[in-house]
Short mmCIF file of C-alpha atoms in Angstrom, two decimals:
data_model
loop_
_atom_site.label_atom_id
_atom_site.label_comp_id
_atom_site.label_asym_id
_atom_site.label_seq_id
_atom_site.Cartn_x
_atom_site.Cartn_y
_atom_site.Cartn_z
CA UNK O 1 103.63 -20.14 -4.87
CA UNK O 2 102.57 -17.33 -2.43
CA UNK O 3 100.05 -19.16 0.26
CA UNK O 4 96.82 -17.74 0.68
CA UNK O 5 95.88 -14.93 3.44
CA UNK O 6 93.06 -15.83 5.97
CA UNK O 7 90.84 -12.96 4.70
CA UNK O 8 91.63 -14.12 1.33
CA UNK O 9 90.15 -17.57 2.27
CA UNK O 10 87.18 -15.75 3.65
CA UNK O 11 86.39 -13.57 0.83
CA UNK O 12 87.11 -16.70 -1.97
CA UNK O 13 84.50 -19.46 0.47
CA UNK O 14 82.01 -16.11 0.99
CA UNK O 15 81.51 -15.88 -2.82
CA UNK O 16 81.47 -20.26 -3.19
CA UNK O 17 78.99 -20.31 -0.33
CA UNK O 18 76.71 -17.25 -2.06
CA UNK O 19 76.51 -19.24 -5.09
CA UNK O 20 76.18 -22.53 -4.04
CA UNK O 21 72.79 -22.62 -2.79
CA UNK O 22 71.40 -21.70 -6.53
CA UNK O 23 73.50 -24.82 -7.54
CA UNK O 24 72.04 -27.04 -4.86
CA UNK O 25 68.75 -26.05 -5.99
CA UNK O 26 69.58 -26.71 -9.65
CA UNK O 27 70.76 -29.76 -9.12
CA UNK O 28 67.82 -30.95 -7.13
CA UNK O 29 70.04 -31.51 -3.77
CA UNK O 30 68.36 -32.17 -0.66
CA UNK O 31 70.29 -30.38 2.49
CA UNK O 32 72.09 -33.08 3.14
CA UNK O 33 73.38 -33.98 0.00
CA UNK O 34 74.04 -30.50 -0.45
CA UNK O 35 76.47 -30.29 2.90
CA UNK O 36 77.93 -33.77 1.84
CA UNK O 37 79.10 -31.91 -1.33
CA UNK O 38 80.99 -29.40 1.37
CA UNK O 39 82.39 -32.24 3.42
CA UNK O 40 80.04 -30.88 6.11
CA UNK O 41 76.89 -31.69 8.98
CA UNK O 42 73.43 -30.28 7.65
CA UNK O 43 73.58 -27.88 10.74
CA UNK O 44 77.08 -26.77 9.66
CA UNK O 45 75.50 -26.25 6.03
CA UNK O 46 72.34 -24.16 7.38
CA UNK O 47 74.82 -21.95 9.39
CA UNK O 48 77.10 -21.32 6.62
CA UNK O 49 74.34 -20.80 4.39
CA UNK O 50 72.77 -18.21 6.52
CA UNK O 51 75.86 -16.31 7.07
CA UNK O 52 78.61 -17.36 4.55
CA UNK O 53 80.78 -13.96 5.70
CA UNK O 54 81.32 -15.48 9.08
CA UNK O 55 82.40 -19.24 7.69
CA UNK O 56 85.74 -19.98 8.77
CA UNK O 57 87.31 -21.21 5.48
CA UNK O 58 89.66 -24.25 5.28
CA UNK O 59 91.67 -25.40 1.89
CA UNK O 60 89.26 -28.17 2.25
CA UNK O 61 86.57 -26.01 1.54
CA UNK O 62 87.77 -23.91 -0.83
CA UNK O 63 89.44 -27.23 -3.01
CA UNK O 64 85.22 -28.46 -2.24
CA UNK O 65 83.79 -24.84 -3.73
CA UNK O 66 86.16 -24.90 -6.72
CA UNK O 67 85.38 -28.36 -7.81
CA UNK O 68 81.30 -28.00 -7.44
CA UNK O 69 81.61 -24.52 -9.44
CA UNK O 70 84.02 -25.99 -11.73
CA UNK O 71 81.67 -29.30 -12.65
CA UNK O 72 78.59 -26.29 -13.27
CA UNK O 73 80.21 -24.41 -15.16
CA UNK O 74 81.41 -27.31 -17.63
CA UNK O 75 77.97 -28.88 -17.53
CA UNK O 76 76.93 -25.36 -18.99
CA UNK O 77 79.30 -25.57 -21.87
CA UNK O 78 79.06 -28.81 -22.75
CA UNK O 79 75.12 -28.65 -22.47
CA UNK O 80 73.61 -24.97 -23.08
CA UNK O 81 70.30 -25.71 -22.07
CA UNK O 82 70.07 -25.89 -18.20
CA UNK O 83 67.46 -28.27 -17.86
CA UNK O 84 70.29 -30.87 -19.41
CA UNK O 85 73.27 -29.32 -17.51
CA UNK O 86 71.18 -29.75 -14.14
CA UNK O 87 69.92 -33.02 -15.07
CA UNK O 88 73.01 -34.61 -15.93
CA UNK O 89 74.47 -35.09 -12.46
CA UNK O 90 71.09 -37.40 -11.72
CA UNK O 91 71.35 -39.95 -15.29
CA UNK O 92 72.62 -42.74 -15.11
CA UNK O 93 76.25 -42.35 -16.68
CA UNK O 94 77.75 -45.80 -18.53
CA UNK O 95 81.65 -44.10 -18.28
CA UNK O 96 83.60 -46.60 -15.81
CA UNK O 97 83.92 -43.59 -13.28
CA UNK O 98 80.13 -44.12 -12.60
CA UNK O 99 79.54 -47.76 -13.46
CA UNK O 100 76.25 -47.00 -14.70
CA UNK O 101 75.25 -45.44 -11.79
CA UNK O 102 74.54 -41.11 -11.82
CA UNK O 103 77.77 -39.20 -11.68
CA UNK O 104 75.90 -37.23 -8.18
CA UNK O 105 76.19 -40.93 -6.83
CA UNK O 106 79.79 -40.59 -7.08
CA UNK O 107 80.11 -36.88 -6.06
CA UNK O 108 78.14 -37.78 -2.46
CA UNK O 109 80.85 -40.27 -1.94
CA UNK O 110 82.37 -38.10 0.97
CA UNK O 111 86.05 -37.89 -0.89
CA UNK O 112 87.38 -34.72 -2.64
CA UNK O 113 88.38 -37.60 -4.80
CA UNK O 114 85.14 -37.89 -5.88
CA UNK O 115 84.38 -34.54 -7.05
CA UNK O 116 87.75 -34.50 -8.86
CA UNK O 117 86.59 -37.92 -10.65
CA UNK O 118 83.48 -36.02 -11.89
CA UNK O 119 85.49 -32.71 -12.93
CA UNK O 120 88.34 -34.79 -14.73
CA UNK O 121 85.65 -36.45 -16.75
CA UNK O 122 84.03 -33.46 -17.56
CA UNK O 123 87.03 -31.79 -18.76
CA UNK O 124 88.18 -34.41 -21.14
CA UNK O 125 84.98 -33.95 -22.53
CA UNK O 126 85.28 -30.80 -23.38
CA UNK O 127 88.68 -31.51 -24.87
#
C-alpha cells in the first residue's frame, strides 16, 4: 500500500473540513460537539473552519473526516428524507451499541472507536 503524500493529506482534510460544517449544522451540533467529532479544542475547530487549506492534516483526522462523511452518507440511503437522516443521530437508539441512549451520545465519546461503532452499525444495515 503506497502511503499517503503530505499535500495529499492536505487536499483529502481541505475537502472533509469544507463539508463538514453543513454536516454539523444538519446534525444540530453545537461547536463543541462539532470539534469533539474531529478529536479537537473549539478554538482548533474555528481555525480550521475558517481556513481548512492551511490545516495541517494527521491520519487521525483524515480516519475522523472519513467516518463522519461515511455515517451521512449512509443515513441518506437508508433514510431519503433529510429531516430523518439528520435526526437520527439525536433518537434514542435500542441497538446494544447505544443502550438506548442516541447513537451522537456514542459518537461524542472522544474515541475513533466510537465513530467506527456508529458506521459499522450503519453498514450492516444497509446490508
Amino acid at each position: 500500500m503506497q502511503t499517503m503524500t503530505t499535500e495529499q493529506r492536505q487536499t483529502l482534510a481541505a475537502a472533509g473540513l469544507r463539508a463538514y460544517p453543513n454536516i454539523a449544522r444538519a446534525w444540530g451540533l453545537k461547536e463543541q460537539e462539532a470539534a469533539r467529532l474531529l478529536g479537537v479544542s473549539g478554538p482548533t475547530y474555528r481555525r480550521w473552519k475558517r481556513d481548512p487549506e492551511r490545516v495541517q492534516a494527521d491520519v487521525n483526522l483524515l480516519e475522523r473526516l472519513s467516518l463522519i462523511l461515511g455515517i451521512y452518507k449512509a443515513l441518506h440511503i437508508l433514510l431519503p428524507r433529510p429531516e430523518s437522516a439528520h435526526g437520527w443521530v439525536r433518537r434514542p437508539n435500542t441497538n446494544p451499541r447505544f443502550g438506548g441512549h442516541p447513537p451522537l451520545e456514542r459518537m461524542l465519546g472522544g474515541h475513533v472507536a466510537d465513530l467506527v461503532a456508529v458506521r459499522e452499525h450503519l453498514d450492516a444495515a444497509r446490508g
